């Protein structure tokens, strides 16, 4: 999908180095609580190349320059009676932030990945992202999530 200077395309095997580099940049940024094991970046890319059943990734470009990525995860939710698309990660390199790529990516997802619900997580301190998500119609859920980590 393209529009003005913004474009979104699926990640391909040829994007491995680019995707892994931007993934590491994202996890080193204040947008996340903590980094992840380096092997997890590799596993994610391998899963993306294996199938799109659980996850899909896209390269975002501005003016022909690849400068970000978006990662989606998919699940079925009984609570909403249908598919849920998790906007798992959205990373835009700092020099390209504020140029409409984030809004463009969300529009792309909603137009091409129909779902009963779109969901994401955000660090409350990431005020720029919070403002974007609220402007796009997202709202905070009134409950906390809990997790149990398992060694893979």
mmCIF file of C-alpha atoms in Angstrom, residues 2-151:
data_model
loop_
_atom_site.group_PDB
_atom_site.id
_atom_site.type_symbol
_atom_site.label_atom_id
_atom_site.label_comp_id
_atom_site.label_asym_id
_atom_site.label_seq_id
_atom_site.Cartn_x
_atom_site.Cartn_y
_atom_site.Cartn_z
ATOM 1 C CA UNK A 2 1.348 3.392 -0.908
ATOM 2 C CA UNK A 3 0.129 6.916 -0.377
ATOM 3 C CA UNK A 4 1.955 10.190 -0.898
ATOM 4 C CA UNK A 5 5.437 9.464 0.471
ATOM 5 C CA UNK A 6 4.427 6.586 2.773
ATOM 6 C CA UNK A 7 4.469 2.918 1.813
ATOM 7 C CA UNK A 8 3.975 -0.432 3.523
ATOM 8 C CA UNK A 9 5.070 -3.794 2.153
ATOM 9 C CA UNK A 10 5.379 -7.313 3.581
ATOM 10 C CA UNK A 11 8.726 -8.370 5.022
ATOM 11 C CA UNK A 12 10.579 -10.788 2.744
ATOM 12 C CA UNK A 13 13.591 -13.051 3.244
ATOM 13 C CA UNK A 14 15.725 -10.315 1.656
ATOM 14 C CA UNK A 15 14.782 -8.007 4.568
ATOM 15 C CA UNK A 16 16.411 -10.174 7.242
ATOM 16 C CA UNK A 17 19.314 -7.838 8.099
ATOM 17 C CA UNK A 18 17.125 -4.726 7.952
ATOM 18 C CA UNK A 19 14.354 -6.254 10.063
ATOM 19 C CA UNK A 20 16.775 -7.600 12.670
ATOM 20 C CA UNK A 21 18.617 -4.261 12.892
ATOM 21 C CA UNK A 22 15.394 -2.302 13.369
ATOM 22 C CA UNK A 23 14.088 -4.897 15.856
ATOM 23 C CA UNK A 24 17.201 -4.390 17.966
ATOM 24 C CA UNK A 25 16.821 -0.595 17.701
ATOM 25 C CA UNK A 26 13.205 -0.876 18.847
ATOM 26 C CA UNK A 27 14.094 -3.015 21.862
ATOM 27 C CA UNK A 28 16.878 -0.597 22.811
ATOM 28 C CA UNK A 29 14.438 2.331 22.758
ATOM 29 C CA UNK A 30 12.375 3.797 25.618
ATOM 30 C CA UNK A 31 9.234 2.445 23.909
ATOM 31 C CA UNK A 32 9.708 -0.915 25.635
ATOM 32 C CA UNK A 33 10.295 -1.947 29.250
ATOM 33 C CA UNK A 34 13.308 -4.143 28.530
ATOM 34 C CA UNK A 35 15.358 -5.727 25.791
ATOM 35 C CA UNK A 36 14.751 -9.319 24.726
ATOM 36 C CA UNK A 37 17.159 -12.160 24.138
ATOM 37 C CA UNK A 38 18.940 -11.724 20.783
ATOM 38 C CA UNK A 39 17.772 -15.183 19.728
ATOM 39 C CA UNK A 40 14.145 -14.015 20.000
ATOM 40 C CA UNK A 41 14.672 -11.546 17.158
ATOM 41 C CA UNK A 42 15.964 -14.395 14.991
ATOM 42 C CA UNK A 43 13.120 -16.741 16.000
ATOM 43 C CA UNK A 44 10.559 -14.089 15.165
ATOM 44 C CA UNK A 45 12.015 -13.543 11.711
ATOM 45 C CA UNK A 46 12.174 -17.297 11.102
ATOM 46 C CA UNK A 47 8.508 -17.660 12.105
ATOM 47 C CA UNK A 48 7.553 -14.793 9.789
ATOM 48 C CA UNK A 49 9.230 -16.596 6.905
ATOM 49 C CA UNK A 50 7.667 -19.944 7.839
ATOM 50 C CA UNK A 51 4.037 -18.823 7.968
ATOM 51 C CA UNK A 52 1.701 -15.879 8.446
ATOM 52 C CA UNK A 53 -0.725 -17.878 10.597
ATOM 53 C CA UNK A 54 0.387 -16.266 13.864
ATOM 54 C CA UNK A 55 2.347 -13.182 12.905
ATOM 55 C CA UNK A 56 2.970 -10.856 9.999
ATOM 56 C CA UNK A 57 5.519 -8.088 9.592
ATOM 57 C CA UNK A 58 5.778 -5.145 7.267
ATOM 58 C CA UNK A 59 8.474 -2.712 6.251
ATOM 59 C CA UNK A 60 7.467 0.958 6.343
ATOM 60 C CA UNK A 61 9.133 3.396 4.001
ATOM 61 C CA UNK A 62 9.044 7.123 3.527
ATOM 62 C CA UNK A 63 10.117 8.694 0.250
ATOM 63 C CA UNK A 64 11.540 5.349 -0.847
ATOM 64 C CA UNK A 65 13.658 4.904 2.298
ATOM 65 C CA UNK A 66 12.961 1.838 4.460
ATOM 66 C CA UNK A 67 12.695 3.359 7.912
ATOM 67 C CA UNK A 68 10.436 1.266 10.112
ATOM 68 C CA UNK A 69 8.498 -1.903 10.651
ATOM 69 C CA UNK A 70 5.211 -3.102 12.034
ATOM 70 C CA UNK A 71 4.620 -6.522 13.571
ATOM 71 C CA UNK A 72 1.148 -8.016 13.928
ATOM 72 C CA UNK A 73 0.037 -11.033 15.953
ATOM 73 C CA UNK A 74 -3.315 -12.742 15.410
ATOM 74 C CA UNK A 75 -5.641 -14.506 17.806
ATOM 75 C CA UNK A 76 -9.306 -15.405 18.166
ATOM 76 C CA UNK A 77 -11.202 -13.884 21.078
ATOM 77 C CA UNK A 78 -14.409 -15.230 22.460
ATOM 78 C CA UNK A 79 -14.856 -11.921 24.290
ATOM 79 C CA UNK A 80 -15.388 -10.110 20.988
ATOM 80 C CA UNK A 81 -16.608 -13.075 18.955
ATOM 81 C CA UNK A 82 -13.908 -12.952 16.327
ATOM 82 C CA UNK A 83 -10.368 -12.276 15.268
ATOM 83 C CA UNK A 84 -8.139 -9.902 17.181
ATOM 84 C CA UNK A 85 -5.163 -8.309 15.509
ATOM 85 C CA UNK A 86 -2.484 -7.272 17.979
ATOM 86 C CA UNK A 87 -0.376 -4.383 16.785
ATOM 87 C CA UNK A 88 2.534 -6.042 18.511
ATOM 88 C CA UNK A 89 5.268 -3.640 17.519
ATOM 89 C CA UNK A 90 5.508 -0.427 15.539
ATOM 90 C CA UNK A 91 8.918 1.109 15.116
ATOM 91 C CA UNK A 92 9.818 4.149 13.057
ATOM 92 C CA UNK A 93 13.376 5.398 13.074
ATOM 93 C CA UNK A 94 13.596 8.777 14.850
ATOM 94 C CA UNK A 95 14.428 10.804 11.719
ATOM 95 C CA UNK A 96 11.146 9.645 10.158
ATOM 96 C CA UNK A 97 8.820 10.033 13.131
ATOM 97 C CA UNK A 98 6.105 12.678 12.858
ATOM 98 C CA UNK A 99 5.724 12.248 9.089
ATOM 99 C CA UNK A 100 2.446 10.296 9.173
ATOM 100 C CA UNK A 101 3.902 6.789 8.864
ATOM 101 C CA UNK A 102 2.276 5.571 12.078
ATOM 102 C CA UNK A 103 -1.200 6.702 11.037
ATOM 103 C CA UNK A 104 -0.587 5.322 7.561
ATOM 104 C CA UNK A 105 0.342 1.909 8.982
ATOM 105 C CA UNK A 106 -2.749 1.767 11.203
ATOM 106 C CA UNK A 107 -4.956 2.651 8.228
ATOM 107 C CA UNK A 108 -3.231 -0.079 6.192
ATOM 108 C CA UNK A 109 -3.841 -2.666 8.925
ATOM 109 C CA UNK A 110 -7.510 -1.802 9.361
ATOM 110 C CA UNK A 111 -8.141 -1.793 5.607
ATOM 111 C CA UNK A 112 -6.308 -5.037 4.847
ATOM 112 C CA UNK A 113 -6.580 -7.124 8.053
ATOM 113 C CA UNK A 114 -10.247 -7.089 9.104
ATOM 114 C CA UNK A 115 -10.823 -7.966 12.756
ATOM 115 C CA UNK A 116 -13.395 -7.674 15.515
ATOM 116 C CA UNK A 117 -10.819 -5.866 17.626
ATOM 117 C CA UNK A 118 -7.436 -4.244 17.189
ATOM 118 C CA UNK A 119 -5.287 -4.258 20.274
ATOM 119 C CA UNK A 120 -1.907 -2.910 21.361
ATOM 120 C CA UNK A 121 0.263 -2.211 24.353
ATOM 121 C CA UNK A 122 1.963 1.082 25.090
ATOM 122 C CA UNK A 123 4.270 2.382 27.778
ATOM 123 C CA UNK A 124 2.389 5.240 29.510
ATOM 124 C CA UNK A 125 5.563 7.349 29.382
ATOM 125 C CA UNK A 126 5.568 7.093 25.579
ATOM 126 C CA UNK A 127 3.259 10.103 25.347
ATOM 127 C CA UNK A 128 3.715 10.597 21.606
ATOM 128 C CA UNK A 129 2.518 7.061 20.918
ATOM 129 C CA UNK A 130 -0.343 7.394 23.409
ATOM 130 C CA UNK A 131 -1.534 10.578 21.663
ATOM 131 C CA UNK A 132 -1.379 8.853 18.260
ATOM 132 C CA UNK A 133 -3.301 5.818 19.456
ATOM 133 C CA UNK A 134 -5.975 7.913 21.164
ATOM 134 C CA UNK A 135 -6.341 10.060 18.033
ATOM 135 C CA UNK A 136 -6.886 6.827 16.072
ATOM 136 C CA UNK A 137 -9.681 5.740 18.432
ATOM 137 C CA UNK A 138 -7.845 3.437 20.850
ATOM 138 C CA UNK A 139 -8.715 3.529 24.530
ATOM 139 C CA UNK A 140 -7.228 2.031 27.664
ATOM 140 C CA UNK A 141 -8.684 -1.243 28.909
ATOM 141 C CA UNK A 142 -9.944 -1.165 32.511
ATOM 142 C CA UNK A 143 -8.083 -4.287 33.580
ATOM 143 C CA UNK A 144 -4.539 -5.505 34.031
ATOM 144 C CA UNK A 145 -2.917 -8.347 32.177
ATOM 145 C CA UNK A 146 -1.022 -11.141 33.863
ATOM 146 C CA UNK A 147 1.596 -13.439 32.374
ATOM 147 C CA UNK A 148 3.434 -16.620 33.203
ATOM 148 C CA UNK A 149 6.793 -16.995 31.493
ATOM 149 C CA UNK A 150 7.880 -20.400 30.201
ATOM 150 C CA UNK A 151 11.307 -21.347 28.975
#
